[in-house]
Amino acid sequence: MSMAMRSTTSSRAVQPLLRRGRRRLQHHQQYHANNNVIHPSSNVAVRAFLTASASASAITTATGRRCSYYNNSYCRSIRGNGNNNLAIVGVGVNVNTVKTNASSALRFYSATAALDQQQQQQQQQYYDDDDYDYNDTSNSYSNSNDEATAITATNAAAQEEPNYSSLGSSSKLNLFTAINSAMRTAMQTDPTAIVFGEDVAFGGVFRCSQNLREEFGEERVFNTPLSENGIAGMAIGYASAGGTAVAEIQFADYIFPAFDQIVNEMAKFRYRYNAVSEWQSMELRRSYIACSLWCGESINEDIIIAFISCTLLLTSCVLERSMQVGHGALYHSQSPEAYLAHTPGIVVVMPRGPRCAKGLLLSSIRSKDPVVFLEPKILYRTAVEDVPDADYEIPLGKAEIIRPGSDVTIVGWGAQLRTLQVACELAAKDGISCELIDLRTILPWDIECIARSVKKTGKLVVSHEAPITCGFGAEIVATIQEECFFHLEAPIQRVCGYDTPFGLVFEKHYLPDEKKNLDAIRKVMEYSR
Amino acid sequence: MPRLFKSSETQKATMLVVRSSPLLRRNPIVASSTSTQCCSSQRSSAARASFSSLPHHLARKNNGMVNVFVKSTKVPRPPVVSTAVLGKPKLKNQLKQGWQGNLLIDRSAIRMNDDTAQNSSSHQQPHFSYAGNENIPVTSKLKIVRPGDDVPRGIWPAFRMMDEQGTFLPTDTDNNSATNASLANNSSNNITPEKYDLSQLQSILTYQYPHFTNEIQSSALLTPSKHDYPDTHSTNTLLRAHRQMIRLRKMDTILHNAQRQGRISFYMTHHGEEAIHMGSASALQPQDYIFAQYREAGLLMWRGFTLEQFCNQCFSNDLDLGKGRQMPVHYGCRALNYQTISSPLGTQITQAVGAAYKFKLEALALSKPEKKTDKNEAAISIVYFGDGAASTIDFHSGCNFAATLKTPMIFFCRNNGYAISTPTEDQYAGDGIISRAPGYGMAGIRVDGNDIFAVHAAVAEARKLALETSGPVLIEAMTYRQGHHSTSDDSSRYRATEEVQKATVVSDPILRLDRFLKQYGWMDDTATAAVEDEERVAVLRAMEVAEARNKPKIDTMFTDVYHTKPPHLLRQEEALKRHLKKYSIPH
């Protein structure tokens, strides 16, 4: 198969991996020997080793009996990413099976009942299988070799990365015009979509909503009184009545009055309200119809049916908000993503540039979950990219590898990616190959993508502008050390803001700039020498 | 509190006592009536002294009515209709014997909106007081004050159709009070349910009270349903309302006791506010979205939520529509357009604005292309909240948003005198909640919340106005929370039991409707007792069934967080299940 070709073309990269593969195998064997546990991952390690040795038949033999396990357990949590650049592509198992299983693992993106059913059956089977080792802690989001099978299955995903080359014409847009374009597209395709917030009517203080009022009317693009909690509450109410609300909050710093609505209402709305949407008993249905009769028969059968089929509660509820470091000092510069990410039920998204922003905003607006969309203010006018004019979506919950590499994994989001790009280039001059990943969706975040990359590189640097303590980087570090414990070759580094408010004159020193990042990259490289 | 009265010997001591006594400070009228009629002279002197030494802000708030009222209680009969009158032992006895509806009413000053009446005879105006609230002047004129209208001077009068005795207020132009009273009196003797149905009652009432013609004729409560109600197997809307109020009362009592026995974790009763629930629910259309706080279960009941469903929720069993996720009383039902309750106060207010905005766009056919909304399908949203929640940021935002964005909706404030233990005087300084309506530029009306007919008429009128003008209407219903705030609360620690008893005996909404029905021969003590018994049995049965059921499956713990489970939740779910299996933990 393509095995031989891939292994020859990537032989340079294979060598260090082989070395590490052996080392890890020893780790695994020792660990499991100590614990008197034999579990699939030891087979996986064998597989990784053998795959690198380009012995396809040996893989089949080695994996043999456990094959179905891998498919069920590992692939369940694997969501493919089209931009993988991996040295090893594992084959040797039944590709068709893998595809099916992997696609059913993509629950987050595939909502069809059929897939869910399939998933449930598999899961049931999974639990019924006594042969499975329930103590297996290394049954993780990603595994050094199962990533390979996932890649094969990527294309079976319900939502894929857009293929920009096939999207037709594009325009040079900066961030605010890209946001504007996304909102226009959303309003054209969804007649219930409204855009509102402070100063939205005249085009917004950042010009994101310019000309929308002229195009869609003053009822759909309008100002609200100055009250963030009012804006958030209204968005929730509008969405709960079946509409699509795009509510804008001018500065992330001013989101805090709306926290009650976001944390207690928006995030829990489905959990407490959509739950009761199902017609659990005929009794209820009967009484409802009776109710419509009692109240003067003003409601017709169509409406009742409409209520029955109305399954979407929060069609979408997007809080857009501009944020992050510019020249705003204490109250125009904060990055509150970590506060938000501590709230189960909402999706937190942050784009790194115009093209990414349009696709992410469109999928946010169309998402069935409430989304908080953070727009890096500093990028509004600085970054210019070719943004397709067409309607395209970028899947939520997926990170993107924007610069493949083999030595260190660098993770960031939002405007910080620009700094990290520079740091990666500086590191390249030292001969360090950095793999730069844009997290894009902060909640729920793409654990699998990061874990896979770290298992490859063995080193991780996380960077964000928000203060370091309890910043979202802490969550990434904690998860990755658990996922990739045997693969880590250096302590994970966090390059973040300090635990102080953001003073105007100290901006330069506060920021986790490229030099601080480069320093961290060099530091982790020293460990593995 | 009573203990404080006894200790007062000197006037100085009295002043201190009065200032620290919520009962007297907030409700001088109650104190005055007790002082003159049925209580000890010691208490009487304390009360009298209190009025001359009232704090300045209270005197201003009451517009001088306090002193005036002390005078008016000394006026010989016929007395003013108020709780003060009903405090008399003789009248209480009369109530026990069955109210005959022949109380003489000073009708010269019923219409508060009439400026001349207000100015010339304010000392004779009828008031009502639910102990938790100030003396509220009464009006029989249903008038929603719209932006630009003259705002009532002094305390906003409350619209009322039926007094505490269950008799409709007579017209102020009719000076011969005997006619109506005697007719009512006669009717109780002569007219029996077999002789006339609900539509005929509607006609009789229209004849008796021509000044209420609009309210009576348009009242859905007084209009029979075209089909039998499935729960009562009859078309009589009014009797259904009566029965449901009793059902709610019984359900509250029984579930409250169940909590005391440790069978459910928590409960909140609706005692004393049943007229608000049934009165407003019957005035709404099924497509209207209800955003409730937590003391509005009656609305769900009216819309068809069954006792079993209430009990399923309270017992968190597998049939609970909320999948056992929330504390008891956090009901919700999408099918009945009743948003699920959340505990944080006031958050529902701004949400109701959002939903109303959606309905506004639908009415404009902006968000429903190709389909112009039928006038009958037009929906509003109605949001309920208490006097405490009206202090939240969301109330302000919500009112301001709704008035500015012109959303068709009703803000319904249940002013029951207390936010847990905080009395209204510690909650706000102005004239209740209603006085804020003109400030926001929205229409408003104050209503007697224990008068089911008045609540119904006000909500129906407000709904009409909201749709016509595409704007919000604020309704403040004056009522009294007879029960504790919740099962975690003991209200005897902050309010006098006699205050509660007074409200229970005098102004209870169920008793009031009961008295009305008795006048027209539709209910008597036996019939009411029979209804109570039936409902008690029904609740007990529903509770037993609900209690016996299993808890929801563990699978529901991880669903509905997101539309589809993201990988980290899948993994956490698997981990939990593995753990439960490994240690054989029942689930």
Coordinates of C-alpha atoms in Angstrom, one line a residue, chain A residues 73 76-77 79 105 107-111 116 119 123 126-130 132-141 191-194 196 216 218-244 257 260-261 264-267 269-281 283-284 286-288 290-300 302-303 307 310-313 343-347 368-370 443-445 447 479 482-483, chain B residues 220 224-231 237 240 244 281-282 284-287 289 291 301-306 308-309 318-323 325-326 330-362 364 366-369 371 374 376-377 392-398 400-402 404-405 407 463 555-579 581-582:
Chain A
S73 CA -12.2 2.5 21.9
R76 CA -14.4 6.8 19.5
S77 CA -12.6 9.7 20.7
R79 CA -11.7 13.3 15.4
A105 CA -16.9 8.6 17.0
R107 CA -20.4 12.6 17.6
F108 CA -19.7 16.2 18.2
Y109 CA -20.0 16.9 14.5
S110 CA -22.4 14.3 13.2
A111 CA -25.8 14.8 14.6
D116 CA -26.0 8.1 17.1
Q119 CA -22.7 4.8 18.3
Q123 CA -20.9 1.7 23.1
Y126 CA -18.0 -1.8 24.5
Y127 CA -19.3 -1.9 28.0
D128 CA -20.6 -5.5 27.6
D129 CA -17.2 -6.6 26.7
D130 CA -15.7 -8.0 29.8
Y132 CA -11.8 -4.8 28.3
D133 CA -9.5 -3.5 30.9
Y134 CA -11.4 -0.8 32.7
N135 CA -8.4 0.4 34.5
D136 CA -6.7 1.4 31.4
T137 CA -5.9 5.0 31.9
S138 CA -3.9 5.3 28.7
N139 CA -7.0 4.8 26.6
S140 CA -6.8 8.3 25.6
Y141 CA -7.9 10.8 23.0
P191 CA -34.4 35.1 8.0
T192 CA -34.7 34.9 11.8
A193 CA -31.2 36.1 12.4
I194 CA -30.9 39.5 14.1
F196 CA -28.0 43.8 18.0
F216 CA -31.7 44.0 6.4
E218 CA -33.9 48.4 11.3
E219 CA -35.9 45.6 12.9
R220 CA -33.1 43.1 12.3
V221 CA -30.1 45.3 13.0
F222 CA -30.7 47.6 16.0
N223 CA -29.3 49.3 19.0
T224 CA -30.1 48.2 22.5
P225 CA -29.9 50.3 25.6
L226 CA -26.5 50.2 27.3
S227 CA -26.8 47.0 29.4
E228 CA -24.7 43.9 28.8
N229 CA -26.8 41.7 30.9
G230 CA -29.9 42.9 29.1
I231 CA -28.2 42.1 25.7
A232 CA -27.3 38.6 26.8
G233 CA -30.7 37.9 28.4
M234 CA -32.5 39.2 25.3
A235 CA -30.3 37.0 23.1
I236 CA -31.3 34.0 25.1
G237 CA -34.9 34.8 25.1
Y238 CA -34.9 35.4 21.3
A239 CA -33.2 32.2 20.7
S240 CA -35.5 30.3 23.0
A241 CA -38.4 31.5 20.9
G242 CA -36.8 29.9 17.8
G243 CA -34.7 32.7 16.4
T244 CA -31.1 33.2 15.7
P257 CA -22.4 42.3 34.1
D260 CA -25.2 35.8 35.4
Q261 CA -27.0 35.4 32.1
N264 CA -26.7 30.6 34.9
E265 CA -28.9 30.9 31.9
M266 CA -27.3 30.5 28.5
A267 CA -25.0 27.7 29.5
F269 CA -30.7 26.5 29.1
R270 CA -30.6 23.3 27.2
Y271 CA -29.9 21.3 30.2
R272 CA -32.9 22.6 32.0
Y273 CA -35.3 23.4 29.2
N274 CA -34.5 21.4 26.1
A275 CA -34.7 18.4 28.4
V276 CA -38.4 18.9 28.7
S277 CA -39.0 19.4 25.1
E278 CA -39.6 15.8 24.4
W279 CA -43.1 14.5 24.3
Q280 CA -42.7 12.1 27.1
S281 CA -46.3 11.0 27.4
E283 CA -51.0 12.5 28.5
L284 CA -49.2 15.7 28.0
R286 CA -53.6 15.4 25.0
S287 CA -53.7 18.0 27.7
Y288 CA -51.9 20.4 25.5
A290 CA -57.1 20.3 25.1
C291 CA -55.5 23.4 26.4
S292 CA -55.6 24.9 23.0
L293 CA -59.3 24.2 22.9
W294 CA -59.9 25.7 26.3
C295 CA -58.5 28.9 25.4
G296 CA -60.9 29.7 22.6
E297 CA -59.5 27.6 19.8
S298 CA -57.3 30.3 18.6
I299 CA -54.5 27.9 17.9
N300 CA -54.7 25.6 15.0
D302 CA -50.4 23.5 12.4
I303 CA -49.1 25.3 15.3
F307 CA -44.3 22.8 18.5
C310 CA -39.5 22.3 17.2
T311 CA -36.4 20.6 18.6
L312 CA -33.9 23.4 18.3
L313 CA -33.9 25.6 21.3
T343 CA -18.8 26.9 32.1
P344 CA -20.1 23.7 30.7
G345 CA -22.7 24.3 28.1
I346 CA -21.2 27.1 26.1
V347 CA -18.8 27.1 23.2
K368 CA -27.1 24.6 18.0
D369 CA -25.2 25.5 21.1
P370 CA -24.7 28.9 22.6
L443 CA -14.4 25.1 24.8
P444 CA -14.7 22.3 24.0
W445 CA -11.1 22.1 23.0
I447 CA -7.5 17.6 23.2
T479 CA -4.7 17.4 30.4
E482 CA -2.1 13.1 31.8
E483 CA -2.5 12.1 28.2
Chain B
A220 CA -63.0 33.9 29.6
P224 CA -68.1 28.4 29.0
S225 CA -65.6 26.3 27.0
K226 CA -66.7 24.8 23.7
H227 CA -65.4 21.5 24.9
D228 CA -65.3 19.7 28.2
Y229 CA -62.2 20.3 30.2
P230 CA -60.5 17.0 30.5
D231 CA -59.8 17.4 34.2
T237 CA -64.6 27.7 33.2
R240 CA -62.7 24.8 36.9
Q244 CA -57.8 24.3 40.3
A281 CA -53.5 32.0 33.0
S282 CA -57.1 32.0 31.8
L284 CA -53.7 34.2 28.1
Q285 CA -53.6 32.3 24.8
P286 CA -51.7 29.0 24.6
Q287 CA -49.1 30.5 22.2
Y289 CA -44.8 32.3 26.3
F291 CA -41.4 33.1 31.8
M301 CA -51.8 23.7 36.0
W302 CA -54.2 25.7 34.1
R303 CA -52.5 24.9 30.8
G304 CA -52.8 21.2 31.5
F305 CA -49.9 20.1 33.5
T306 CA -51.2 17.2 35.5
E308 CA -48.7 13.4 38.2
Q309 CA -46.3 15.7 36.3
D318 CA -37.7 9.0 35.5
L319 CA -40.8 10.6 34.2
D320 CA -39.8 14.1 35.3
L321 CA -39.7 16.2 32.2
G322 CA -36.6 17.9 33.6
K323 CA -34.9 14.5 34.0
R325 CA -31.9 17.8 37.2
Q326 CA -33.5 20.5 39.2
H330 CA -38.5 24.1 39.0
Y331 CA -41.1 23.0 36.5
G332 CA -41.0 23.6 32.8
C333 CA -42.8 22.4 29.8
R334 CA -42.0 23.4 26.2
A335 CA -45.2 22.0 24.9
L336 CA -47.2 24.3 27.2
N337 CA -44.9 27.3 26.3
Y338 CA -43.8 27.5 29.9
Q339 CA -40.1 28.1 30.2
T340 CA -38.3 26.0 32.8
I341 CA -37.7 27.8 36.1
S342 CA -34.2 28.8 37.0
S343 CA -33.4 29.8 40.5
P344 CA -31.5 33.1 39.9
L345 CA -34.0 35.9 40.4
G346 CA -34.9 38.2 37.6
T347 CA -32.9 36.5 34.8
Q348 CA -36.2 35.5 33.1
I349 CA -37.2 39.2 32.7
T350 CA -34.7 40.1 30.0
Q351 CA -35.2 36.8 28.3
A352 CA -38.9 37.5 28.0
V353 CA -38.0 40.6 26.2
G354 CA -36.0 38.6 23.7
A355 CA -38.9 36.2 23.1
A356 CA -41.3 39.1 22.7
Y357 CA -39.0 40.6 20.2
K358 CA -39.2 37.4 18.2
F359 CA -43.0 37.6 18.3
K360 CA -42.9 41.2 17.2
L361 CA -40.9 40.2 14.2
E362 CA -43.2 37.4 13.4
L364 CA -44.3 41.9 11.1
L366 CA -40.0 39.5 9.0
S367 CA -38.8 36.3 10.4
K368 CA -41.5 34.2 8.9
P369 CA -41.3 34.9 5.2
K371 CA -46.4 33.6 5.9
D374 CA -52.7 35.4 11.6
N376 CA -55.2 35.0 16.3
E377 CA -51.8 33.5 16.3
T392 CA -32.5 43.2 40.2
I393 CA -30.5 44.5 37.4
D394 CA -32.5 42.4 35.0
F395 CA -35.8 44.1 35.9
H396 CA -34.3 47.4 35.1
S397 CA -32.7 46.2 31.9
G398 CA -35.8 44.3 30.9
N400 CA -35.9 49.6 29.6
F401 CA -35.3 47.2 26.7
A402 CA -38.9 46.3 26.3
T404 CA -37.4 51.1 24.1
L405 CA -37.6 48.2 21.6
T407 CA -41.9 44.4 22.5
R463 CA -52.6 41.5 26.4
D555 CA -27.2 8.4 30.8
T556 CA -29.2 11.7 31.1
M557 CA -26.4 13.2 33.2
F558 CA -24.3 14.0 30.2
T559 CA -26.9 14.7 27.6
D560 CA -28.2 18.2 26.8
V561 CA -25.0 19.9 27.9
Y562 CA -24.3 20.4 24.3
H563 CA -26.5 19.5 21.3
T564 CA -24.2 16.5 20.7
K565 CA -21.8 15.2 23.2
P566 CA -18.3 16.4 22.6
P567 CA -15.4 14.0 23.1
H568 CA -14.5 15.1 26.6
L569 CA -18.0 14.5 27.8
L570 CA -18.1 11.1 26.2
R571 CA -14.9 10.2 27.9
Q572 CA -16.1 11.5 31.3
E573 CA -19.3 9.5 30.9
E574 CA -17.4 6.4 30.2
A575 CA -15.1 7.0 33.1
L576 CA -18.1 7.4 35.4
K577 CA -19.7 4.2 34.1
R578 CA -16.6 2.3 34.5
H579 CA -16.3 3.5 38.0
K581 CA -19.3 -0.8 37.4
K582 CA -16.0 -1.5 39.0

